Tab-separated table of C-alpha atoms and ligand atoms in Angstrom:
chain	number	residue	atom	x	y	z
F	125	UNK	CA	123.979	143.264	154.338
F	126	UNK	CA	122.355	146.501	154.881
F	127	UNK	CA	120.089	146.835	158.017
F	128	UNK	CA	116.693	146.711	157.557
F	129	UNK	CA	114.576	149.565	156.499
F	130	UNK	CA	111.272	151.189	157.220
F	131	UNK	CA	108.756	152.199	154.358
F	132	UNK	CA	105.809	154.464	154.523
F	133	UNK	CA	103.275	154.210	151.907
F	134	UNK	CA	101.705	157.731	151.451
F	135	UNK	CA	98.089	156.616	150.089
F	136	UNK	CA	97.890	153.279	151.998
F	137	UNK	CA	94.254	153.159	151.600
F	138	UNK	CA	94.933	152.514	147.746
F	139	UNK	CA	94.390	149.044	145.897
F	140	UNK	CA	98.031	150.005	144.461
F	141	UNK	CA	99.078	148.649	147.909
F	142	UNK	CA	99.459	145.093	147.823
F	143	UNK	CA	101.174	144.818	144.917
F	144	UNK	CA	103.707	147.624	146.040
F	145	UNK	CA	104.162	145.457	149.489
F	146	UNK	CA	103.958	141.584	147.579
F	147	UNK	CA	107.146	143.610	145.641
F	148	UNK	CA	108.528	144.714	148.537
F	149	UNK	CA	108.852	141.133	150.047
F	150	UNK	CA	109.968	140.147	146.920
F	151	UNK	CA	112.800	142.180	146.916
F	152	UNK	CA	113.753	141.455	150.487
F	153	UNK	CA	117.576	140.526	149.397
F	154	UNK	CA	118.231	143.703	148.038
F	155	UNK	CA	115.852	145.912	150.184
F	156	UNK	CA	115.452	144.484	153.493
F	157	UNK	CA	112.839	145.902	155.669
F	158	UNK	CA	111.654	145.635	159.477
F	159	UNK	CA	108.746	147.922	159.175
F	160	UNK	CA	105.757	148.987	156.571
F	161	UNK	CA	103.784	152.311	157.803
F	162	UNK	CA	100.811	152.676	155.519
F	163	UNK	CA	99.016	156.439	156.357
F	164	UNK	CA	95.939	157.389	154.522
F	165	UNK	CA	94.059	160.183	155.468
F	166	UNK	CA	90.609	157.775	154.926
F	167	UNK	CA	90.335	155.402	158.101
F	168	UNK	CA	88.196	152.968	156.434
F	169	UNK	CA	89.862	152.453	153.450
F	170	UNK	CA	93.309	151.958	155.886
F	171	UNK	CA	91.620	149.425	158.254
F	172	UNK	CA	90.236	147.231	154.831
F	173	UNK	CA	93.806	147.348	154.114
F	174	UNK	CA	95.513	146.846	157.566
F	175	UNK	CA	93.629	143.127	157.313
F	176	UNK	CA	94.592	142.679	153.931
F	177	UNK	CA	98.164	143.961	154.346
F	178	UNK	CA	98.744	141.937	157.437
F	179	UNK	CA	97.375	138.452	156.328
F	180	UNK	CA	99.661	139.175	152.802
F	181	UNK	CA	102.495	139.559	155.270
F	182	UNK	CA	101.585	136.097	157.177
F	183	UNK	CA	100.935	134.193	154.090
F	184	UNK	CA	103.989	134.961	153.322
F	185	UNK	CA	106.053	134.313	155.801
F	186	UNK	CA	106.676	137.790	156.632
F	187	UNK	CA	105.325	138.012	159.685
F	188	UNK	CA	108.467	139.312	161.922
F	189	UNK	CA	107.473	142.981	159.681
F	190	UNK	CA	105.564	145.574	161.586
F	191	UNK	CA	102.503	146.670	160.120
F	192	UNK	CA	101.534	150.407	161.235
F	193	UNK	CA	98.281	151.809	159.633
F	194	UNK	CA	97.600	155.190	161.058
F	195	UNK	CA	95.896	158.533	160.280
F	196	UNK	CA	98.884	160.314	161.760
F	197	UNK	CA	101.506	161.989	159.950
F	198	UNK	CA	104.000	162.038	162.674
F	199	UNK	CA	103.310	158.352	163.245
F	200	UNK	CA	103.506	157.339	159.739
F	201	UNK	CA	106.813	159.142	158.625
F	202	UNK	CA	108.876	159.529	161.591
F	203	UNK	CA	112.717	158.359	160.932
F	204	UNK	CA	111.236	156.795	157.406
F	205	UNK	CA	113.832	155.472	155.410
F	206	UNK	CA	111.637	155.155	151.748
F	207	UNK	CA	108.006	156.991	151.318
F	208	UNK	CA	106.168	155.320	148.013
F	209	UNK	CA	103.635	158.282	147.433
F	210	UNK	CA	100.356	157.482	145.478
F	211	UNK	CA	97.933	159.994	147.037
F	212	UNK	CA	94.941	160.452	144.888
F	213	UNK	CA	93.562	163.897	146.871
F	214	UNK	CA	89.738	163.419	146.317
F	215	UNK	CA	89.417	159.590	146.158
F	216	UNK	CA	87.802	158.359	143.027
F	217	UNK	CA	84.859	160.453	143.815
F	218	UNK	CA	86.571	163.453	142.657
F	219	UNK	CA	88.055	161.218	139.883
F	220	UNK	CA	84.681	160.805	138.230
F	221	UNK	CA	83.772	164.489	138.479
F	222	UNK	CA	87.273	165.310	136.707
F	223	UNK	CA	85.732	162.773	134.080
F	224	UNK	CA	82.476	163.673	133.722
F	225	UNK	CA	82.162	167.545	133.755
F	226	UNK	CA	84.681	167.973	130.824
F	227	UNK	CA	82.576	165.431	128.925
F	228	UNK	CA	79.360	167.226	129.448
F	229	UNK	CA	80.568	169.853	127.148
F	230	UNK	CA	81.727	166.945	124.668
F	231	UNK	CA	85.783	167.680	125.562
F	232	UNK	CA	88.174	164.974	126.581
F	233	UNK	CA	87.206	163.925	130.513
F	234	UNK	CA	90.108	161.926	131.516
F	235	UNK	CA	92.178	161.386	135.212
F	236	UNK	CA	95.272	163.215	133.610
F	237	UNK	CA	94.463	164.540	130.786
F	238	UNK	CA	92.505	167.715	129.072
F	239	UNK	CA	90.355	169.682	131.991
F	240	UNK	CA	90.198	166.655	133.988
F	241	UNK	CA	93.848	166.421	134.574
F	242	UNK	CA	94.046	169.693	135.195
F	243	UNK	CA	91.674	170.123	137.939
F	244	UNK	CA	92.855	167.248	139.535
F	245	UNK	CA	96.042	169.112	139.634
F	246	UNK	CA	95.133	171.971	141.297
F	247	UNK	CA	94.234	169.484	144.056
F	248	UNK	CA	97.368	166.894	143.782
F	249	UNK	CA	99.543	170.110	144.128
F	250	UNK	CA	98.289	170.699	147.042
F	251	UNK	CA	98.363	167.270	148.856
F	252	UNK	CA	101.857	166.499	148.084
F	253	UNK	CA	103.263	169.377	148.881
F	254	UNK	CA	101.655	168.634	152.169
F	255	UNK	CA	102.781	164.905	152.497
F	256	UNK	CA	106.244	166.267	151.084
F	257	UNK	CA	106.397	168.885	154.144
F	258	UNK	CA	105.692	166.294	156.689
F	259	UNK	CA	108.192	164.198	155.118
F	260	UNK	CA	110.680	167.119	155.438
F	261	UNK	CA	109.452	167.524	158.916
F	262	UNK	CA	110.073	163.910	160.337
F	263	UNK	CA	112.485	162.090	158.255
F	264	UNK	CA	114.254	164.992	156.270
F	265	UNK	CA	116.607	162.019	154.990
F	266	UNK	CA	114.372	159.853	153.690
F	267	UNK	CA	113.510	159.134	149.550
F	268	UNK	CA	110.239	160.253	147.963
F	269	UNK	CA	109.542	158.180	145.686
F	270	UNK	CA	105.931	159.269	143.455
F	271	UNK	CA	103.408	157.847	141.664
F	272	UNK	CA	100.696	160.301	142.811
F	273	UNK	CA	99.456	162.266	139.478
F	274	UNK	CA	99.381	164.254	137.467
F	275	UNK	CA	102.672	163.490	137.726
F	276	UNK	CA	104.369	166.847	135.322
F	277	UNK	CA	102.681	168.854	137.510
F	278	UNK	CA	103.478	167.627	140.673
F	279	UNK	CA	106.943	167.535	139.418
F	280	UNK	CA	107.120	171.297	138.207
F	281	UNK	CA	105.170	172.206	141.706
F	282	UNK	CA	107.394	170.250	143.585
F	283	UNK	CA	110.689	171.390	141.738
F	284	UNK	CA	110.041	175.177	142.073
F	285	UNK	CA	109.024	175.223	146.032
F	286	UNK	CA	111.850	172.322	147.163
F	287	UNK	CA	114.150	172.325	144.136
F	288	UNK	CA	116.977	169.538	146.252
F	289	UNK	CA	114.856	167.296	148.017
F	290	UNK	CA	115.447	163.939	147.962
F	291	UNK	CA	112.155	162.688	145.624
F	292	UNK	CA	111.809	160.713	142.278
F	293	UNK	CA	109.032	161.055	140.539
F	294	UNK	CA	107.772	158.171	138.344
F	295	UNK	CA	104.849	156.767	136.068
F	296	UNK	CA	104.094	152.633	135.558
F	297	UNK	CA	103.029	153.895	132.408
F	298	UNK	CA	106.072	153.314	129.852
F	299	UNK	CA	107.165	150.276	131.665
F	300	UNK	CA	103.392	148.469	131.510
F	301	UNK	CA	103.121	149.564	127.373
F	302	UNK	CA	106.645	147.452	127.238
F	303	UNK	CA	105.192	144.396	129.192
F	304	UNK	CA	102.339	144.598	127.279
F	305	UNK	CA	103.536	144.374	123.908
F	306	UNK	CA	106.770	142.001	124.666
F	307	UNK	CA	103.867	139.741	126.272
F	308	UNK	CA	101.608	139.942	123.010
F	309	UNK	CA	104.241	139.441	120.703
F	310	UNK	CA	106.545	136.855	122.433
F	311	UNK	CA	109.713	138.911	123.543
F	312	UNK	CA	111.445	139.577	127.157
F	313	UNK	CA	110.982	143.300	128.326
F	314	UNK	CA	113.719	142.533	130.574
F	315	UNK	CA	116.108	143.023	127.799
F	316	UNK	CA	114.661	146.220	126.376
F	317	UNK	CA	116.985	149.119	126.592
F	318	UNK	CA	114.096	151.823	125.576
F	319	UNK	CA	115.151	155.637	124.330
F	320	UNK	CA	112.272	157.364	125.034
F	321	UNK	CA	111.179	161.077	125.279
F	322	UNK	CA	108.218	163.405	126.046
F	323	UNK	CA	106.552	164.789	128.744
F	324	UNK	CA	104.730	162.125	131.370
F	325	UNK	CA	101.861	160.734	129.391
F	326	UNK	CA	102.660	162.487	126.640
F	327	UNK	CA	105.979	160.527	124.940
F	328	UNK	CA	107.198	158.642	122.330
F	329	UNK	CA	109.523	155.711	121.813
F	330	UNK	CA	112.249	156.130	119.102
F	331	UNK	CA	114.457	153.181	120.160
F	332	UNK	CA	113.990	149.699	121.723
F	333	UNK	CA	117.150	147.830	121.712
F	334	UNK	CA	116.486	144.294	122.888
F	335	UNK	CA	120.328	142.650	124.338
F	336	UNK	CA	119.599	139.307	123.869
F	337	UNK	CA	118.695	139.976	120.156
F	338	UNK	CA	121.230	142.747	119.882
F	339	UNK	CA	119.528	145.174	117.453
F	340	UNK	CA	116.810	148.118	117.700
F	341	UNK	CA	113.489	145.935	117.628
F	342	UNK	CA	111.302	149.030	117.382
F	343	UNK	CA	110.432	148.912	113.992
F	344	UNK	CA	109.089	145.366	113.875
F	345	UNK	CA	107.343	145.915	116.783
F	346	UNK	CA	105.342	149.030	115.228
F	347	UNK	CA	105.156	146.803	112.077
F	348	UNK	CA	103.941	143.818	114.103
F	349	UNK	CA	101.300	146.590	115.963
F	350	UNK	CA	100.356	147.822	112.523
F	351	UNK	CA	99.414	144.149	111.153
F	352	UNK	CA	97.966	142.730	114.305
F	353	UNK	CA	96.410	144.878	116.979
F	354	UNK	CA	97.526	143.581	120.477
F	355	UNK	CA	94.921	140.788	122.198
F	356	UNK	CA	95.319	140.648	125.742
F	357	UNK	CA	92.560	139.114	127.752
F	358	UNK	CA	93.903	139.587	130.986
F	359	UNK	CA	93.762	143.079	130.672
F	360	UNK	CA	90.490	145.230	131.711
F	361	UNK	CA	88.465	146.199	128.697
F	362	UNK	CA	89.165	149.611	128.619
F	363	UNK	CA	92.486	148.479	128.458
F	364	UNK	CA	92.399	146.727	125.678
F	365	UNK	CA	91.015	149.252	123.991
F	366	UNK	CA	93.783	151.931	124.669
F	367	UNK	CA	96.195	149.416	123.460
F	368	UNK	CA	94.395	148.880	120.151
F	369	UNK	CA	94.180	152.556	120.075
F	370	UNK	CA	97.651	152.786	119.510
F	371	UNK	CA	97.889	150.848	116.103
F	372	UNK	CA	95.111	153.266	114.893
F	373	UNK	CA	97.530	156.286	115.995
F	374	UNK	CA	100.424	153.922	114.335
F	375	UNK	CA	98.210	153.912	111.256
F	376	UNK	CA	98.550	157.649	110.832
F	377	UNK	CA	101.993	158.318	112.747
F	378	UNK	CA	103.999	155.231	112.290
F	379	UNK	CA	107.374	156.748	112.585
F	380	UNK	CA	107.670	156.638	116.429
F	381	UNK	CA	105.615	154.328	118.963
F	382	UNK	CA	103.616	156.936	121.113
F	383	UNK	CA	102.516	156.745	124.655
F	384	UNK	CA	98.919	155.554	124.409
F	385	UNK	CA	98.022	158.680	125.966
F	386	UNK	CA	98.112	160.321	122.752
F	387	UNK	CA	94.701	159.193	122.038
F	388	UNK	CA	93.043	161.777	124.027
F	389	UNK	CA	95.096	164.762	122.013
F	390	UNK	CA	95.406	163.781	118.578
F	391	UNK	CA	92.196	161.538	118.261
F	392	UNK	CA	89.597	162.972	120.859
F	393	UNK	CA	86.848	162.097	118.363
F	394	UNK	CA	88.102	158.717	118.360
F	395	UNK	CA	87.983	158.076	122.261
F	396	UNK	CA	84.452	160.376	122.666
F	397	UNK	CA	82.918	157.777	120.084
F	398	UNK	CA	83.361	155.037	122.693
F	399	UNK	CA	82.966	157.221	125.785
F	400	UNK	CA	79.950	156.272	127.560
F	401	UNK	CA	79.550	159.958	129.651
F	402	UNK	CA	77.204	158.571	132.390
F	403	UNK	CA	80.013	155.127	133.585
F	404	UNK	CA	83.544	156.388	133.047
F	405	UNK	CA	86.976	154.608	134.017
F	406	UNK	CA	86.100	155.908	137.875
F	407	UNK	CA	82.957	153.824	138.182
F	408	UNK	CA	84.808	151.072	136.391
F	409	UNK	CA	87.611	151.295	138.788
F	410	UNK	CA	85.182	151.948	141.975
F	411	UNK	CA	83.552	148.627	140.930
F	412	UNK	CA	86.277	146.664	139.857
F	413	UNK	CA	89.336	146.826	141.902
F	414	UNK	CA	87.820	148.997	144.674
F	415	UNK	CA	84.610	146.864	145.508
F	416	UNK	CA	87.098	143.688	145.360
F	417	UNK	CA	89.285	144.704	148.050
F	418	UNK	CA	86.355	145.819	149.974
F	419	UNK	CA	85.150	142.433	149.527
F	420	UNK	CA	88.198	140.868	150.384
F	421	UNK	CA	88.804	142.762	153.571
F	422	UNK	CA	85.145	141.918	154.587
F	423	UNK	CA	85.793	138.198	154.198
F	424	UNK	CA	89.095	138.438	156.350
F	425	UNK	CA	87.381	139.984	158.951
F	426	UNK	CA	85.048	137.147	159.395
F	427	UNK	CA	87.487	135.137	159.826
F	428	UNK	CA	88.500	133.610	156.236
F	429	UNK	CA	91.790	133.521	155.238
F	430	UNK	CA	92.402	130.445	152.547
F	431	UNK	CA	92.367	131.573	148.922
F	432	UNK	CA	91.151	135.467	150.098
F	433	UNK	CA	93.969	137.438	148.682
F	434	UNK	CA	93.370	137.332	144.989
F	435	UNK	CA	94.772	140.347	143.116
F	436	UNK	CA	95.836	141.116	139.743
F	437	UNK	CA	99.027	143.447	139.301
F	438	UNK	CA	101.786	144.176	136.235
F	439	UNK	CA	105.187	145.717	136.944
F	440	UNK	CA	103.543	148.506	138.931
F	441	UNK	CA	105.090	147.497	142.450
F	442	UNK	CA	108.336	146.326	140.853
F	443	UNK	CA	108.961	148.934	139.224
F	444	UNK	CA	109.084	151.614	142.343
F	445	UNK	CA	110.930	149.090	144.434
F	446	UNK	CA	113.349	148.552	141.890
F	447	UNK	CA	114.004	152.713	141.943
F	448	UNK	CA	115.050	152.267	145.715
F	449	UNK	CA	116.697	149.154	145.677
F	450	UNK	CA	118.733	150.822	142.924
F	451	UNK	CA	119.088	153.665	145.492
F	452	UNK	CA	119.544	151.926	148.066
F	453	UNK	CA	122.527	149.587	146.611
F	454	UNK	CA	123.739	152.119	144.361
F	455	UNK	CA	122.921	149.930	141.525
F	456	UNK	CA	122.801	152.307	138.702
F	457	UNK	CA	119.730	150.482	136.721
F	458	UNK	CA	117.494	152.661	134.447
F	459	UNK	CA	113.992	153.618	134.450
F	460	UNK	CA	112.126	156.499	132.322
F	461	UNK	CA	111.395	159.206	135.034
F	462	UNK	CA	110.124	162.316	134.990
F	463	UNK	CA	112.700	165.134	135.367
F	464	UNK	CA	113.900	168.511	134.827
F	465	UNK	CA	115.064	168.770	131.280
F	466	UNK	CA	118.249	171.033	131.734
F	467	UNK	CA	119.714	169.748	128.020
F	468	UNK	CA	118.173	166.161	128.271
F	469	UNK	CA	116.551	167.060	125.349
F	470	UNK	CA	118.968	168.976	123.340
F	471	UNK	CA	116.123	171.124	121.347
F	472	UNK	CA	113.881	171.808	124.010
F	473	UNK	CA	113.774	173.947	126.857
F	474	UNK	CA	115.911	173.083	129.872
F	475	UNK	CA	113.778	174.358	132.376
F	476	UNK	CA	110.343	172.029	131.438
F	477	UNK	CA	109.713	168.889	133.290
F	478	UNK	CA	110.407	166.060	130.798
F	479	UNK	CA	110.463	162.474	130.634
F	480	UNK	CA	113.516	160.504	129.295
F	481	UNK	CA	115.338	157.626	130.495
F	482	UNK	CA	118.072	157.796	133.518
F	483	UNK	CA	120.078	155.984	135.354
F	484	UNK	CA	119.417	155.657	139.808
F	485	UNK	CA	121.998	155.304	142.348
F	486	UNK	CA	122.547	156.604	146.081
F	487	UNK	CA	122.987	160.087	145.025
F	488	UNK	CA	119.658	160.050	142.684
F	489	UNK	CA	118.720	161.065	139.559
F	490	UNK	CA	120.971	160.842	136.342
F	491	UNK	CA	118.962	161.189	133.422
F	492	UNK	CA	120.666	160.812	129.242
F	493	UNK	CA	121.369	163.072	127.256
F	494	UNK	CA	119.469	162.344	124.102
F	495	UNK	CA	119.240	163.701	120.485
F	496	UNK	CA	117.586	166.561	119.245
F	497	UNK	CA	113.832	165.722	118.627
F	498	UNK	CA	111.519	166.109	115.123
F	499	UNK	CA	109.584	169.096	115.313
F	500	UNK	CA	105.890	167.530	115.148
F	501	UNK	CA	106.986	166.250	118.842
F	502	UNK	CA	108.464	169.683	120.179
F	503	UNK	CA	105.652	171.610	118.842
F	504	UNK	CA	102.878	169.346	120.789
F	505	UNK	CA	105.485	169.697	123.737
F	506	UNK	CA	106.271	173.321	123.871
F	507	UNK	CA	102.491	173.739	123.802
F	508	UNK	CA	101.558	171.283	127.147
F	509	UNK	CA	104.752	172.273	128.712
F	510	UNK	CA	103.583	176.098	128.314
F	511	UNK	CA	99.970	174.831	129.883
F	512	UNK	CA	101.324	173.389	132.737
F	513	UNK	CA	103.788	175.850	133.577
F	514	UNK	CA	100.970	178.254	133.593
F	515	UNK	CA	99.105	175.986	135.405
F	516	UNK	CA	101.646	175.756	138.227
F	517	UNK	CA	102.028	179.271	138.108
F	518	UNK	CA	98.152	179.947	138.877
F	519	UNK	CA	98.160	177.586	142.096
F	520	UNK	CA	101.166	179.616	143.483
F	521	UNK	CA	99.961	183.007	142.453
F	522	UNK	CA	96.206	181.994	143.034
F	523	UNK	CA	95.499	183.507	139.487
F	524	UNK	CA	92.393	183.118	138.102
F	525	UNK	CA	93.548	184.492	134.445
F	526	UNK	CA	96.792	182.177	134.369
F	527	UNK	CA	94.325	179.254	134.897
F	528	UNK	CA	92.064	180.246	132.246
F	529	UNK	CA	95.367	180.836	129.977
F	530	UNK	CA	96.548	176.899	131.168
F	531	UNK	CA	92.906	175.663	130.564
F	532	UNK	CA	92.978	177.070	127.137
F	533	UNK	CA	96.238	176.038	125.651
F	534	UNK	CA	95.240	172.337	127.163
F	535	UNK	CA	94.983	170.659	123.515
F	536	UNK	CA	91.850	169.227	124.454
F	537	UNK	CA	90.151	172.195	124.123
F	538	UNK	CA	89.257	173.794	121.454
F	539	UNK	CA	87.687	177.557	122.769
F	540	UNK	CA	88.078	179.376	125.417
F	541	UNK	CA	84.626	179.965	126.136
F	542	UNK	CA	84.348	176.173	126.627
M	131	G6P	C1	98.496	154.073	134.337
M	131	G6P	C2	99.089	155.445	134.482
M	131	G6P	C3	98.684	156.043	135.799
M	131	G6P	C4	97.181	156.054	135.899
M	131	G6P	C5	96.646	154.653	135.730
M	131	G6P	C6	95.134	154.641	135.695
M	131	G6P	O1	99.067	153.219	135.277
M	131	G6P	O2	100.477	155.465	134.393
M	131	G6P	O3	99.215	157.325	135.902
M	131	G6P	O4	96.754	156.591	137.114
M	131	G6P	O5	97.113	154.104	134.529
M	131	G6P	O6	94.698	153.327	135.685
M	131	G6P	P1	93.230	152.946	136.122
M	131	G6P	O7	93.204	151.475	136.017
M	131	G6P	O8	93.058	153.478	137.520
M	131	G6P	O9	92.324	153.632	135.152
M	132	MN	MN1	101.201	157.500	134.987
């Protein structure tokens, strides 16, 4: 049995938290741990979550784990063995601006995506690189393992200033479409082997073998997806929209099952139809999730504890502890991360950030090589890879004109004047 290990979660403050930690404990057999450091530069968001956090860890029968909620970076990360990043620099506030100013001039105003995305990565860039230098600092040993977005951009930023460090960088995204749909439609995602390739919220599945089945269950699913849009209740509205968004993209592109990110570039009229400008996804998420754990940390500190912790979570947790149990244990499972491309991708440029499916163990990262891909794909590739890169280029260079470039090959937009 390996001894037990301490975890710092970079972003602490974030509703993401309990179901990172409720995976945590239920991994215990393969990833033992003595001690859970949640830092967060926002002291009120880390106290809400310090009550919440520590009566999880009592109802549980947890309670021989150390909670440590702290402001300080030396506290937090000092002789770390994991750090689960999922810094969002600017709270939500600055998510809503990244939302709303694009859509003021009628573009795309999305977290990730379009002028939105990019903003926000100008400001990620620079907050990981900071938690990543503190990291370096006081537990040069330990794994990074990233959810913070925009997550090609972090990557390429990361990449080119700390090109071995010990960090995997990974998106819920691809594994929540696959729960999703095996849900709607009756299947087990645990069996899916998935080939899938594209750049992080920007891919495409061209293979889902299922091993219980034992065949490539892609196509029915895109026929089933075609015939029947998927009905999930327990998913947010806005949800359930994206995922009926993707058998209108099917409609027109039913070749390949794409990322349901895809929306925003190849159907902006679509999503700007049912874009309400003035409440976007940040107010939905400030009052949804946000306000509830609010609520639920106010009700623990007076005193209430039966039936309090209520939350609502998909593979997200699992899916990161599973990455460092695999490191941890050397397990060789495989996830889709986001990595350098160096002949992944046969066709396309080895020095992009891509993301494609590879396998973890204690030394890291081994992603698949893959076959060449159609040239629709690589030409709506080349161009976002070509933004970001510029993108990156103009936070390290501090270049106005490289951002303007980045901003205007961003497929959202349609003029550079915009
Ligand atoms: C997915 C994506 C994340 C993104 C999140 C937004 O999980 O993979 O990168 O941040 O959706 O979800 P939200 O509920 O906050 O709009
Ligand atoms: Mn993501």
């Amino acid at each position: 049995m390996t001894d037990k290990k301490v975890i710092a979660i970079a972003g602490g403050g974030s509703t993401y938290t309990p179901g990172i930690i409720t995976a945590l404990l239920d991994h215990n057999d393969r990833l033992p741990i003595r001690e859970v450091r949640l830092y967060d530069i926002d002291a009120v968001r880390n106290e809400n979550m310090r009550l919440i956090i520590d009566l999880l860890l009592k109802q549980k029968g947890f309670d021989e784990v150390q909670l440590i909620v702290t402001e300080n970076p030396e506290v937090a990360f000092t002789g770390v063995d994991f750090v689960f990043s999922q810094i969002r620099v600017g709270g939500l506030k600055m998510r809503e601006l990244d939302e709303k100013i694009p859509l003021k001039y009628g573009l795309i105003g999305q977290e990730t995506c379009g002028l939105g995305g990019f903003s926000y990565g100008l400001r990620s860039i620079k907050g990981l690189l900071e938690v990543v230098e503190f990291v370096q600092m006081y537990a040069p040993d330990a794994w990074i393992l990233n959810y913070t977005n925009p997550e090609s951009l972090i990557t390429e930023a990361i990449n080119r200033k700390y090109p071995n460090i010990n960090m995997i960088n990974v998106c819920d995204m691809t594994i929540s479409i696959e729960e999703t749909i095996a849900h709607n439609y009756g299947y087990n995602h645990k069996d899916w082997v998935p080939v899938y390739y594209g750049l992080n919220h920007f891919g495409w599945y061209k293979e889902i073998y299922d091993k219980s089945l034992k065949r490539d269950i892609m196509p029915e699913i895109i026929e089933k997806m075609l015939g029947q849009e998927i009905e999930n209740e327990d998913l947010e509205a806005s949800w359930q929209q994206t995922f009926k968004n993707m058998s209108k993209m099917l409609r027109h592109f039913p070749d390949y099952l794409p990322n349901n990110y895809f929306e925003y570039y190849l159907f902006p009229d679509m999503v700007l139809e049912h874009t309400d400008k003035n409440y976007t996804r940040a107010n939905m998420v400030m009052d949804g999730r946000e306000a509830r754990n609010t609520r639920m940390a106010e009700r623990i500190r007076n005193g209430e504890t039966e039936g309090v912790l209520k939350f609502d979570f998909g593979e997200h947790g699992n899916y990161i502890v599973d990455i460092a149990t695999s490191i941890l244990n050397d397990e060789h499972r495989r996830f889709m991360l986001i990595v350098p491309n160096r002949g992944a991708i046969p066709n396309f440029r080895s020095d992009a950030v891509v993301e494609v499916p590879a396998y973890v163990g204690a030394t890291g990262v081994e992603p698949i090589a893959l076959d060449p891909i159609d040239d629709f794909h690589k030409g709506l590739m080349e161009v976002q890879v070509a933004a970001e890169k510029l993108l990156v280029d103009a936070y390290f260079e501090k270049s106005y004109l490289k951002a303007l470039k980045a901003f205007t090959l961003n497929q959202t937009v349609p003029s550079a004047s915009l």
